[in-house]
Amino acid sequence: SLPKKHPFWETQPVGQFNEIGDSTLPEGPIEAPKPLSEVRPESYNLPGAYEWTTCDIDDDAAAAEVYNLLSNNYVEDDENMFRFNYSKEFLRWALRPPGYFKQWHIGVRVKGSKKLVAFITAVPAKIKVRKEIVLMAEVNFLCVHKKLRSKRLAPVMIKEVTRRVHLENIWQASYTAGVVLPTPISTCQYWHRSLNPKKLIDVGFSRLGARMTMSRTMKLYKLSEKTITPGFRKMELRDVPEVTRLVCKYLAQFEVAPNFDEYDVEHWILPKADVVDSYVVESPVTHVVTDFCSFYTLPSSILMNSNYSILKAAYSFYNVATKTPLIQLMNDALIIAKKNDYDVFNALDLMYNESFLKELKFGPGDGHLHYYLYNYRLCQPLKPSELGLVLL
Ligand SMILES: CCCCCCCCCCCCCC(=O)CSCCNC(=O)CCNC(=O)[C@H](O)C(C)(C)COP(=O)(O)OP(=O)(O)OC[C@H]1O[C@@H](n2cnc3c(N)ncnc32)[C@H](O)[C@@H]1OP(=O)(O)O
Ligand SMILES: CN(C)Cc1n[nH]c2ccc(-c3ccc(F)cc3OCCn3ccnc3)cc12
């Protein structure tokens, strides 16, 4: 037989590459839940020099350790020019949604120096898959220090977070990655809308188009100073019930999407400075909220540039347009982002996003984001337009 391409993932309850197209396999959970007494009670073994730790993201020193590990060792683009620079406040937001478990914020330390050298997290989420609402773990921030790569630490981290999730009687998970693993349920393309084209070209994020001058390029991406939708304003706490109704109705149409309640909406969509921004359209006549848009703030470190060190990026989050044309709503989001000094506005081609990308002058990114479910098989992959889940 051929050598194993994914020796770890071939041991896991995930769709396997050699099963693709096998429509005899049932859709749904791959393995049945186990009695909690059968879940391994002790942590998995780490190589001798390392120990498990739980990272208390509320503690400033612990949050700083996590921030520094990710800031120096987390995801880079394919050309190693940029690296995600999630802020401490962003990590607190991402890791403490309603019902979160501190023990799912897992670190690995060097026994002697106590240096944090690896991290993986999970948060609970209600995810609708087709018609089922499944309680899942959303796994994220898997990171091994650059000096400890290719030592098979990641499989141990993954098995440990799986064990701790099982202890809470949760048997499914969702995650995304830029790499292809067994087996994507969907593959999205990411798109970028230049807001500060001069800086983007200076740092090598974008290139001057053929037969384009810098001033022509700046003119091309110029946005008006003011939003144009009547009743467009920042979301407030009082909008949570209406926004919940809007977003639940909207997300119910997708094959995989979060099932948000009001507490989820208050956590995930209510504005938090420098973390998440959201705007509603309140009808000037009826005062009903008819639309909303949201984006989160995720800067990237610029790894090799003498003039700039940070790229300020906004990422499209959840957007629902019931009265305002989606294109107009998203153009107002671009105007707000530009006014708040973002350099670029990013979006995946999932949900209805494909309908505004080209018209609003987004350009295709250089890679893809693959979506995965753990211990849940789908008979065939989803189109991005069937996907309603945005992971941070
Ligand atoms: C019911 C609850 C279930 C909960 C769990 C659900 C599952 C959650 C799964 C996690 C979801 C995380 C989502 C997330 O955080 C978003 S994706 C971002 C992942 N992080 C980064 O890219 C940061 C920079 N890279 C690193 O830190 C390391 O390269 C990592 C740690 C990525 C791998 O460390 P390494 O030193 O480079 O590699 P080894 O230790 O030698 O291990 C090699 C094995 O790891 C497999 N691998 C590589 N990248 C992966 C990735 N992104 N997901 C899953 N698996 C990944 C690889 O295929 C191979 O397995 P195979 O030999 O079978 O192919
Ligand atoms: C989702 N979340 C799990 C983080 C994550 N992990 N792996 C990834 C691979 C791509 C994207 C992504 C998603 C949307 C987008 F508009 C641009 C993206 O990456 C650009 C390339 N890049 C990577 C780092 N700096 C720039 C995110 C991620």
GROMACS .gro file of C-alpha atoms and ligand atoms in nm:
model
  484
    1SER     CA    1   0.000   0.000   0.000
    2LEU     CA    2   0.110   0.358  -0.054
    3PRO     CA    3   0.283   0.532   0.243
    4LYS     CA    4   0.035   0.707   0.474
    5LYS     CA    5  -0.015   1.068   0.367
    6HIS     CA    6  -0.188   1.176   0.691
    7PRO     CA    7  -0.085   0.923   0.958
    8PHE     CA    8  -0.255   1.126   1.234
    9TRP     CA    9  -0.570   1.234   1.051
   10GLU     CA   10  -0.624   0.882   0.917
   11THR     CA   11  -0.678   0.774   1.279
   12GLN     CA   12  -0.944   1.039   1.343
   13PRO     CA   13  -1.326   1.033   1.294
   14VAL     CA   14  -1.321   1.268   0.997
   15GLY     CA   15  -1.408   1.216   0.632
   16GLN     CA   16  -1.113   1.038   0.470
   17PHE     CA   17  -0.988   1.118   0.121
   18ASN     CA   18  -1.049   0.760   0.003
   19GLU     CA   19  -1.415   0.795   0.103
   20ILE     CA   20  -1.482   1.097  -0.122
   21GLY     CA   21  -1.780   1.023  -0.346
   22ASP     CA   22  -1.883   0.714  -0.151
   23SER     CA   23  -2.252   0.798  -0.122
   24THR     CA   24  -2.323   0.475   0.069
   25LEU     CA   25  -2.172   0.634   0.382
   26PRO     CA   26  -2.442   0.795   0.597
   27GLU     CA   27  -2.441   1.169   0.663
   28GLY     CA   28  -2.398   1.262   1.030
   29PRO     CA   29  -2.183   1.162   1.328
   30ILE     CA   30  -1.905   0.915   1.244
   31GLU     CA   31  -1.854   0.778   1.597
   32ALA     CA   32  -2.119   0.749   1.868
   33PRO     CA   33  -2.069   0.937   2.196
   34LYS     CA   34  -1.895   0.740   2.470
   35PRO     CA   35  -1.996   0.714   2.837
   36LEU     CA   36  -1.795   0.980   3.021
   37SER     CA   37  -1.644   0.701   3.234
   38GLU     CA   38  -1.474   0.576   2.915
   39VAL     CA   39  -1.313   0.912   2.832
   40ARG     CA   40  -0.943   0.906   2.921
   41PRO     CA   41  -0.932   1.084   3.261
   42GLU     CA   42  -0.568   1.194   3.241
   43SER     CA   43  -0.398   1.425   2.992
   44TYR     CA   44  -0.204   1.281   2.699
   45ASN     CA   45   0.169   1.239   2.742
   46LEU     CA   46   0.391   1.520   2.621
   47PRO     CA   47   0.763   1.475   2.542
   48GLY     CA   48   0.959   1.480   2.872
   49ALA     CA   49   1.068   1.843   2.870
   50TYR     CA   50   0.713   1.979   2.839
   51GLU     CA   51   0.403   2.011   3.058
   52TRP     CA   52   0.038   2.107   3.007
   53THR     CA   53  -0.093   2.435   3.136
   54THR     CA   54  -0.431   2.607   3.130
   55CYS     CA   55  -0.403   2.967   3.009
   56ASP     CA   56  -0.623   3.203   3.211
   57ILE     CA   57  -0.693   3.463   2.942
   58ASP     CA   58  -0.845   3.695   3.210
   59ASP     CA   59  -0.506   3.719   3.380
   60ASP     CA   60  -0.305   3.995   3.214
   61ALA     CA   61   0.030   3.816   3.235
   62ALA     CA   62  -0.115   3.492   3.095
   63ALA     CA   63  -0.292   3.681   2.816
   64ALA     CA   64   0.038   3.854   2.734
   65GLU     CA   65   0.215   3.516   2.708
   66VAL     CA   66  -0.054   3.391   2.466
   67TYR     CA   67  -0.042   3.716   2.271
   68ASN     CA   68   0.338   3.695   2.236
   69LEU     CA   69   0.338   3.329   2.132
   70LEU     CA   70   0.079   3.394   1.859
   71SER     CA   71   0.228   3.726   1.755
   72ASN     CA   72   0.561   3.554   1.683
   73ASN     CA   73   0.453   3.205   1.573
   74TYR     CA   74   0.096   3.204   1.436
   75VAL     CA   75  -0.037   3.198   1.078
   76GLU     CA   76   0.161   3.368   0.801
   77ASP     CA   77   0.062   3.418   0.440
   78ASP     CA   78   0.216   3.192   0.177
   79GLU     CA   79   0.499   3.436   0.108
   80ASN     CA   80   0.579   3.485   0.480
   81MET     CA   81   0.533   3.862   0.446
   82PHE     CA   82   0.252   3.897   0.703
   83ARG     CA   83   0.156   3.722   1.027
   84PHE     CA   84  -0.177   3.751   1.209
   85ASN     CA   85  -0.146   3.976   1.513
   86TYR     CA   86  -0.454   3.903   1.724
   87SER     CA   87  -0.474   4.153   2.011
   88LYS     CA   88  -0.518   4.052   2.377
   89GLU     CA   89  -0.865   4.211   2.381
   90PHE     CA   90  -0.955   4.019   2.064
   91LEU     CA   91  -0.838   3.690   2.221
   92ARG     CA   92  -1.046   3.759   2.534
   93TRP     CA   93  -1.348   3.813   2.307
   94ALA     CA   94  -1.279   3.508   2.092
   95LEU     CA   95  -1.222   3.275   2.388
   96ARG     CA   96  -1.498   3.379   2.633
   97PRO     CA   97  -1.831   3.339   2.455
   98PRO     CA   98  -2.138   3.232   2.656
   99GLY     CA   99  -2.075   2.892   2.817
  100TYR     CA  100  -1.697   2.888   2.760
  101PHE     CA  101  -1.466   2.653   2.956
  102LYS     CA  102  -1.135   2.785   3.089
  103GLN     CA  103  -0.988   2.435   3.068
  104TRP     CA  104  -1.032   2.445   2.690
  105HIS     CA  105  -0.765   2.720   2.669
  106ILE     CA  106  -0.472   2.478   2.660
  107GLY     CA  107  -0.102   2.564   2.664
  108VAL     CA  108   0.225   2.372   2.668
  109ARG     CA  109   0.518   2.501   2.873
  110VAL     CA  110   0.885   2.404   2.892
  111LYS     CA  111   0.915   2.245   3.240
  112GLY     CA  112   1.230   2.435   3.341
  113SER     CA  113   1.185   2.784   3.201
  114LYS     CA  114   0.799   2.772   3.211
  115LYS     CA  115   0.810   2.928   2.861
  116LEU     CA  116   0.479   2.894   2.674
  117VAL     CA  117   0.563   2.712   2.351
  118ALA     CA  118   0.230   2.584   2.221
  119PHE     CA  119  -0.141   2.664   2.239
  120ILE     CA  120  -0.477   2.530   2.124
  121THR     CA  121  -0.830   2.641   2.216
  122ALA     CA  122  -1.191   2.539   2.185
  123VAL     CA  123  -1.513   2.727   2.260
  124PRO     CA  124  -1.867   2.580   2.266
  125ALA     CA  125  -2.106   2.674   1.988
  126LYS     CA  126  -2.451   2.565   1.872
  127ILE     CA  127  -2.411   2.492   1.501
  128LYS     CA  128  -2.697   2.401   1.270
  129VAL     CA  129  -2.587   2.133   1.022
  130ARG     CA  130  -2.857   2.087   0.758
  131LYS     CA  131  -3.162   2.059   0.985
  132GLU     CA  132  -2.987   1.948   1.307
  133ILE     CA  133  -2.862   2.180   1.581
  134VAL     CA  134  -2.539   2.023   1.705
  135LEU     CA  135  -2.349   2.141   2.014
  136MET     CA  136  -1.989   2.163   1.894
  137ALA     CA  137  -1.646   2.284   1.992
  138GLU     CA  138  -1.499   2.549   1.764
  139VAL     CA  139  -1.126   2.479   1.766
  140ASN     CA  140  -0.883   2.760   1.693
  141PHE     CA  141  -0.545   2.920   1.769
  142LEU     CA  142  -0.349   2.595   1.727
  143CYS     CA  143   0.009   2.716   1.746
  144VAL     CA  144   0.347   2.548   1.802
  145HIS     CA  145   0.654   2.769   1.847
  146LYS     CA  146   0.863   2.788   1.530
  147LYS     CA  147   1.152   2.616   1.705
  148LEU     CA  148   0.936   2.310   1.790
  149ARG     CA  149   0.781   2.241   1.452
  150SER     CA  150   0.764   1.898   1.281
  151LYS     CA  151   0.797   1.708   1.610
  152ARG     CA  152   0.438   1.572   1.594
  153LEU     CA  153   0.330   1.803   1.879
  154ALA     CA  154   0.015   1.912   1.695
  155PRO     CA  155  -0.150   1.567   1.705
  156VAL     CA  156  -0.096   1.553   2.083
  157MET     CA  157  -0.249   1.901   2.121
  158ILE     CA  158  -0.545   1.799   1.908
  159LYS     CA  159  -0.599   1.474   2.103
  160GLU     CA  160  -0.582   1.667   2.433
  161VAL     CA  161  -0.837   1.928   2.331
  162THR     CA  162  -1.055   1.645   2.197
  163ARG     CA  163  -1.032   1.467   2.533
  164ARG     CA  164  -1.127   1.780   2.728
  165VAL     CA  165  -1.419   1.849   2.494
  166HIS     CA  166  -1.537   1.486   2.532
  167LEU     CA  167  -1.533   1.533   2.911
  168GLU     CA  168  -1.807   1.798   2.859
  169ASN     CA  169  -2.007   1.542   2.657
  170ILE     CA  170  -1.950   1.723   2.328
  171TRP     CA  171  -1.859   1.495   2.033
  172GLN     CA  172  -1.838   1.725   1.730
  173ALA     CA  173  -1.613   2.017   1.635
  174SER     CA  174  -1.570   2.273   1.359
  175TYR     CA  175  -1.247   2.436   1.246
  176THR     CA  176  -1.093   2.608   0.944
  177ALA     CA  177  -0.742   2.608   0.804
  178GLY     CA  178  -0.547   2.736   0.508
  179VAL     CA  179  -0.406   2.385   0.460
  180VAL     CA  180  -0.587   2.088   0.304
  181LEU     CA  181  -0.653   1.809   0.557
  182PRO     CA  182  -0.896   1.514   0.549
  183THR     CA  183  -1.153   1.635   0.444
  184PRO     CA  184  -1.291   1.984   0.375
  185ILE     CA  185  -1.670   2.024   0.390
  186SER     CA  186  -1.624   2.344   0.191
  187THR     CA  187  -1.348   2.562   0.052
  188CYS     CA  188  -1.381   2.940   0.045
  189GLN     CA  189  -1.175   3.198  -0.136
  190TYR     CA  190  -1.080   3.519   0.042
  191TRP     CA  191  -1.101   3.861  -0.122
  192HIS     CA  192  -0.945   4.195  -0.032
  193ARG     CA  193  -1.081   4.547  -0.085
  194SER     CA  194  -0.802   4.809  -0.080
  195LEU     CA  195  -0.876   5.109   0.144
  196ASN     CA  196  -0.521   5.249   0.163
  197PRO     CA  197  -0.375   5.137  -0.171
  198LYS     CA  198  -0.056   5.341  -0.135
  199LYS     CA  199   0.042   5.159   0.189
  200LEU     CA  200  -0.070   4.820   0.051
  201ILE     CA  201   0.157   4.865  -0.251
  202ASP     CA  202   0.444   4.999  -0.036
  203VAL     CA  203   0.438   4.688   0.186
  204GLY     CA  204   0.394   4.446  -0.103
  205PHE     CA  205   0.040   4.336  -0.014
  206SER     CA  206  -0.078   4.463  -0.355
  207ARG     CA  207   0.095   4.548  -0.680
  208LEU     CA  208   0.035   4.848  -0.901
  209GLY     CA  209  -0.195   4.733  -1.181
  210ALA     CA  210  -0.061   4.726  -1.536
  211ARG     CA  211  -0.091   5.068  -1.704
  212MET     CA  212  -0.191   5.212  -1.362
  213THR     CA  213  -0.023   5.504  -1.185
  214MET     CA  214  -0.032   5.541  -0.805
  215SER     CA  215  -0.261   5.845  -0.826
  216ARG     CA  216  -0.496   5.662  -1.065
  217THR     CA  217  -0.498   5.367  -0.823
  218MET     CA  218  -0.577   5.590  -0.524
  219LYS     CA  219  -0.861   5.748  -0.721
  220LEU     CA  220  -0.997   5.404  -0.818
  221TYR     CA  221  -1.036   5.300  -0.451
  222LYS     CA  222  -1.154   5.639  -0.322
  223LEU     CA  223  -1.467   5.623  -0.104
  224SER     CA  224  -1.707   5.901  -0.005
  225GLU     CA  225  -1.661   6.051   0.341
  226LYS     CA  226  -2.014   5.974   0.460
  227THR     CA  227  -2.233   5.662   0.461
  228ILE     CA  228  -2.536   5.694   0.236
  229THR     CA  229  -2.802   5.466   0.393
  230PRO     CA  230  -3.064   5.664   0.590
  231GLY     CA  231  -3.080   5.539   0.951
  232PHE     CA  232  -2.733   5.378   0.938
  233ARG     CA  233  -2.583   5.390   1.290
  234LYS     CA  234  -2.367   5.196   1.535
  235MET     CA  235  -2.540   4.896   1.694
  236GLU     CA  236  -2.639   4.942   2.061
  237LEU     CA  237  -2.744   4.704   2.339
  238ARG     CA  238  -3.112   4.789   2.280
  239ASP     CA  239  -3.081   4.648   1.923
  240VAL     CA  240  -2.988   4.296   2.041
  241PRO     CA  241  -3.341   4.146   2.024
  242GLU     CA  242  -3.405   4.277   1.671
  243VAL     CA  243  -3.058   4.189   1.544
  244THR     CA  244  -3.101   3.838   1.689
  245ARG     CA  245  -3.427   3.794   1.498
  246LEU     CA  246  -3.265   3.923   1.177
  247VAL     CA  247  -2.948   3.711   1.200
  248CYS     CA  248  -3.128   3.388   1.304
  249LYS     CA  249  -3.376   3.412   1.017
  250TYR     CA  250  -3.093   3.486   0.775
  251LEU     CA  251  -2.853   3.212   0.895
  252ALA     CA  252  -3.128   2.945   0.900
  253GLN     CA  253  -3.109   2.927   0.519
  254PHE     CA  254  -2.748   2.797   0.513
  255GLU     CA  255  -2.648   2.430   0.540
  256VAL     CA  256  -2.392   2.499   0.815
  257ALA     CA  257  -2.434   2.809   1.032
  258PRO     CA  258  -2.435   2.918   1.397
  259ASN     CA  259  -2.763   2.902   1.587
  260PHE     CA  260  -2.731   3.229   1.785
  261ASP     CA  261  -2.947   3.326   2.082
  262GLU     CA  262  -2.961   3.681   2.225
  263TYR     CA  263  -2.663   3.615   2.456
  264ASP     CA  264  -2.458   3.498   2.157
  265VAL     CA  265  -2.556   3.807   1.957
  266GLU     CA  266  -2.470   4.034   2.250
  267HIS     CA  267  -2.129   3.869   2.276
  268TRP     CA  268  -2.039   3.822   1.910
  269ILE     CA  269  -2.198   4.123   1.737
  270LEU     CA  270  -2.237   4.413   1.985
  271PRO     CA  271  -1.948   4.656   1.912
  272LYS     CA  272  -1.626   4.620   2.119
  273ALA     CA  273  -1.360   4.882   2.057
  274ASP     CA  274  -1.080   4.761   1.830
  275VAL     CA  275  -1.230   4.410   1.825
  276VAL     CA  276  -1.570   4.401   1.653
  277ASP     CA  277  -1.780   4.672   1.490
  278SER     CA  278  -2.146   4.651   1.393
  279TYR     CA  279  -2.393   4.893   1.238
  280VAL     CA  280  -2.769   4.871   1.203
  281VAL     CA  281  -3.011   5.041   0.965
  282GLU     CA  282  -3.301   5.177   1.172
  283SER     CA  283  -3.586   5.273   0.942
  284PRO     CA  284  -3.636   5.650   0.993
  285VAL     CA  285  -4.016   5.604   0.969
  286THR     CA  286  -4.093   5.280   1.158
  287HIS     CA  287  -3.776   5.274   1.374
  288VAL     CA  288  -3.754   4.901   1.299
  289VAL     CA  289  -3.404   4.758   1.243
  290THR     CA  290  -3.412   4.627   0.885
  291ASP     CA  291  -3.043   4.549   0.817
  292PHE     CA  292  -2.707   4.520   0.990
  293CYS     CA  293  -2.345   4.468   0.896
  294SER     CA  294  -2.043   4.375   1.110
  295PHE     CA  295  -1.668   4.330   1.074
  296TYR     CA  296  -1.390   4.229   1.313
  297THR     CA  297  -1.045   4.384   1.358
  298LEU     CA  298  -0.747   4.156   1.295
  299PRO     CA  299  -0.419   4.332   1.218
  300SER     CA  300  -0.127   4.151   1.058
  301SER     CA  301   0.236   4.217   1.144
  302ILE     CA  302   0.432   4.325   0.837
  303LEU     CA  303   0.742   4.109   0.855
  304MET     CA  304   0.986   4.281   0.621
  305ASN     CA  305   0.927   4.650   0.571
  306SER     CA  306   1.119   4.953   0.695
  307ASN     CA  307   0.827   5.200   0.684
  308TYR     CA  308   0.539   5.005   0.835
  309SER     CA  309   0.506   4.730   1.099
  310ILE     CA  310   0.129   4.671   1.111
  311LEU     CA  311  -0.139   4.618   0.845
  312LYS     CA  312  -0.478   4.722   0.985
  313ALA     CA  313  -0.735   4.479   0.841
  314ALA     CA  314  -1.112   4.451   0.882
  315TYR     CA  315  -1.277   4.114   0.820
  316SER     CA  316  -1.639   4.088   0.708
  317PHE     CA  317  -1.834   3.905   0.982
  318TYR     CA  318  -2.217   3.870   0.962
  319ASN     CA  319  -2.424   4.095   0.735
  320VAL     CA  320  -2.803   4.083   0.689
  321ALA     CA  321  -2.981   4.303   0.435
  322THR     CA  322  -3.361   4.281   0.421
  323LYS     CA  323  -3.450   4.631   0.295
  324THR     CA  324  -3.120   4.797   0.198
  325PRO     CA  325  -2.942   4.648  -0.107
  326LEU     CA  326  -2.654   4.434   0.029
  327ILE     CA  327  -2.412   4.618  -0.202
  328GLN     CA  328  -2.511   4.954  -0.054
  329LEU     CA  329  -2.490   4.819   0.303
  330MET     CA  330  -2.142   4.677   0.242
  331ASN     CA  331  -2.029   4.997   0.069
  332ASP     CA  332  -2.126   5.184   0.387
  333ALA     CA  333  -1.919   4.930   0.584
  334LEU     CA  334  -1.621   5.010   0.357
  335ILE     CA  335  -1.675   5.383   0.416
  336ILE     CA  336  -1.675   5.330   0.795
  337ALA     CA  337  -1.363   5.110   0.777
  338LYS     CA  338  -1.178   5.370   0.567
  339LYS     CA  339  -1.281   5.645   0.809
  340ASN     CA  340  -1.145   5.434   1.097
  341ASP     CA  341  -0.808   5.408   0.923
  342TYR     CA  342  -0.820   5.043   0.811
  343ASP     CA  343  -0.583   4.960   0.527
  344VAL     CA  344  -0.784   4.672   0.380
  345PHE     CA  345  -1.128   4.511   0.415
  346ASN     CA  346  -1.129   4.130   0.376
  347ALA     CA  347  -1.416   3.896   0.298
  348LEU     CA  348  -1.472   3.528   0.223
  349ASP     CA  349  -1.695   3.428  -0.071
  350LEU     CA  350  -1.944   3.250   0.161
  351MET     CA  351  -2.309   3.344   0.237
  352TYR     CA  352  -2.421   3.613  -0.013
  353ASN     CA  353  -2.077   3.779  -0.022
  354GLU     CA  354  -2.010   3.674  -0.383
  355SER     CA  355  -2.286   3.918  -0.490
  356PHE     CA  356  -2.092   4.229  -0.387
  357LEU     CA  357  -1.723   4.138  -0.413
  358LYS     CA  358  -1.649   4.238  -0.773
  359GLU     CA  359  -1.880   4.539  -0.783
  360LEU     CA  360  -1.724   4.685  -0.465
  361LYS     CA  361  -1.375   4.640  -0.613
  362PHE     CA  362  -1.255   4.346  -0.401
  363GLY     CA  363  -0.969   4.153  -0.558
  364PRO     CA  364  -0.919   3.776  -0.510
  365GLY     CA  365  -0.668   3.672  -0.242
  366ASP     CA  366  -0.387   3.423  -0.304
  367GLY     CA  367  -0.525   3.133  -0.105
  368HIS     CA  368  -0.823   2.949   0.029
  369LEU     CA  369  -0.980   2.883   0.366
  370HIS     CA  370  -1.094   2.522   0.410
  371TYR     CA  371  -1.383   2.437   0.645
  372TYR     CA  372  -1.389   2.114   0.850
  373LEU     CA  373  -1.620   1.920   1.079
  374TYR     CA  374  -1.485   1.669   1.328
  375ASN     CA  375  -1.686   1.348   1.379
  376TYR     CA  376  -1.958   1.456   1.137
  377ARG     CA  377  -1.972   1.342   0.773
  378LEU     CA  378  -2.139   1.534   0.494
  379CYS     CA  379  -2.215   1.330   0.182
  380GLN     CA  380  -2.086   1.599  -0.050
  381PRO     CA  381  -1.900   1.925   0.006
  382LEU     CA  382  -2.092   2.252   0.035
  383LYS     CA  383  -2.069   2.545  -0.203
  384PRO     CA  384  -1.942   2.858  -0.022
  385SER     CA  385  -2.289   3.009  -0.076
  386GLU     CA  386  -2.431   2.727   0.143
  387LEU     CA  387  -2.196   2.817   0.430
  388GLY     CA  388  -2.302   3.062   0.703
  389LEU     CA  389  -2.020   3.018   0.956
  390VAL     CA  390  -1.734   3.266   1.006
  391LEU     CA  391  -1.455   3.145   1.239
  392LEU     CA  392  -1.208   3.402   1.372
  393LIG     C1  393  -1.504   1.660   1.952
  393LIG     C2  394  -1.397   1.772   1.972
  393LIG     C3  395  -1.280   1.757   1.869
  393LIG     C4  396  -1.178   1.880   1.885
  393LIG     C5  397  -1.063   1.870   1.785
  393LIG     C6  398  -1.112   1.890   1.640
  393LIG     C7  399  -0.994   1.890   1.542
  393LIG     C8  400  -0.916   2.024   1.556
  393LIG     C9  401  -0.792   2.023   1.461
  393LIG    C10  402  -0.707   2.149   1.479
  393LIG    C11  403  -0.772   2.270   1.412
  393LIG    C12  404  -0.687   2.396   1.431
  393LIG    C13  405  -0.756   2.514   1.363
  393LIG    C14  406  -0.679   2.643   1.377
  393LIG     O1  407  -0.612   2.668   1.477
  393LIG    C15  408  -0.680   2.741   1.258
  393LIG     S1  409  -0.559   2.684   1.133
  393LIG    C16  410  -0.412   2.764   1.192
  393LIG    C17  411  -0.315   2.661   1.247
  393LIG     N1  412  -0.198   2.730   1.302
  393LIG    C18  413  -0.098   2.778   1.224
  393LIG     O2  414  -0.096   2.762   1.104
  393LIG    C19  415   0.010   2.855   1.299
  393LIG    C20  416   0.150   2.829   1.242
  393LIG     N2  417   0.177   2.685   1.235
  393LIG    C21  418   0.199   2.611   1.348
  393LIG     O3  419   0.196   2.658   1.461
  393LIG    C22  420   0.226   2.462   1.326
  393LIG     O4  421   0.268   2.442   1.193
  393LIG    C23  422   0.100   2.375   1.353
  393LIG    C24  423   0.069   2.379   1.503
  393LIG    C25  424  -0.018   2.424   1.272
  393LIG    C26  425   0.132   2.230   1.314
  393LIG     O5  426   0.246   2.186   1.386
  393LIG     P1  427   0.374   2.127   1.307
  393LIG     O6  428   0.489   2.129   1.400
  393LIG     O7  429   0.385   2.199   1.178
  393LIG     O8  430   0.332   1.975   1.270
  393LIG     P2  431   0.343   1.848   1.367
  393LIG     O9  432   0.328   1.888   1.508
  393LIG    O10  433   0.466   1.773   1.331
  393LIG    O11  434   0.211   1.765   1.327
  393LIG    C27  435   0.188   1.735   1.190
  393LIG    C28  436   0.045   1.691   1.182
  393LIG    O12  437  -0.040   1.804   1.213
  393LIG    C29  438  -0.130   1.824   1.106
  393LIG     N3  439  -0.161   1.967   1.091
  393LIG    C30  440  -0.080   2.064   1.045
  393LIG     N4  441  -0.143   2.182   1.045
  393LIG    C31  442  -0.268   2.160   1.094
  393LIG    C32  443  -0.382   2.242   1.118
  393LIG     N5  444  -0.381   2.373   1.091
  393LIG     N6  445  -0.495   2.184   1.169
  393LIG    C33  446  -0.498   2.052   1.194
  393LIG     N7  447  -0.394   1.968   1.173
  393LIG    C34  448  -0.280   2.022   1.124
  393LIG    C35  449  -0.058   1.771   0.983
  393LIG    O13  450  -0.152   1.743   0.882
  393LIG    C36  451   0.008   1.646   1.041
  393LIG    O14  452  -0.088   1.542   1.053
  393LIG     P3  453  -0.088   1.424   0.940
  393LIG    O15  454   0.051   1.364   0.947
  393LIG    O16  455  -0.200   1.332   0.975
  393LIG    O17  456  -0.112   1.499   0.809
  394LIG     C1  457  -0.979   3.179   1.019
  394LIG     N1  458  -0.883   3.151   1.127
  394LIG     C2  459  -0.884   3.009   1.168
  394LIG     C3  460  -0.748   3.207   1.103
  394LIG     C4  461  -0.675   3.141   0.988
  394LIG     N2  462  -0.601   3.030   0.999
  394LIG     N3  463  -0.547   3.002   0.876
  394LIG     C5  464  -0.589   3.095   0.785
  394LIG     C6  465  -0.566   3.113   0.649
  394LIG     C7  466  -0.625   3.221   0.584
  394LIG     C8  467  -0.710   3.310   0.656
  394LIG     C9  468  -0.777   3.422   0.588
  394LIG    C10  469  -0.915   3.436   0.602
  394LIG    C11  470  -0.979   3.544   0.543
  394LIG    C12  471  -0.903   3.635   0.469
  394LIG     F1  472  -0.965   3.738   0.409
  394LIG    C13  473  -0.763   3.623   0.457
  394LIG    C14  474  -0.701   3.514   0.516
  394LIG     O1  475  -0.567   3.492   0.508
  394LIG    C15  476  -0.492   3.576   0.420
  394LIG    C16  477  -0.351   3.521   0.417
  394LIG     N4  478  -0.291   3.549   0.547
  394LIG    C17  479  -0.268   3.458   0.638
  394LIG    C18  480  -0.205   3.526   0.743
  394LIG     N5  481  -0.197   3.657   0.709
  394LIG    C19  482  -0.252   3.670   0.587
  394LIG    C20  483  -0.732   3.293   0.791
  394LIG    C21  484  -0.671   3.186   0.855
   0.00000   0.00000   0.00000
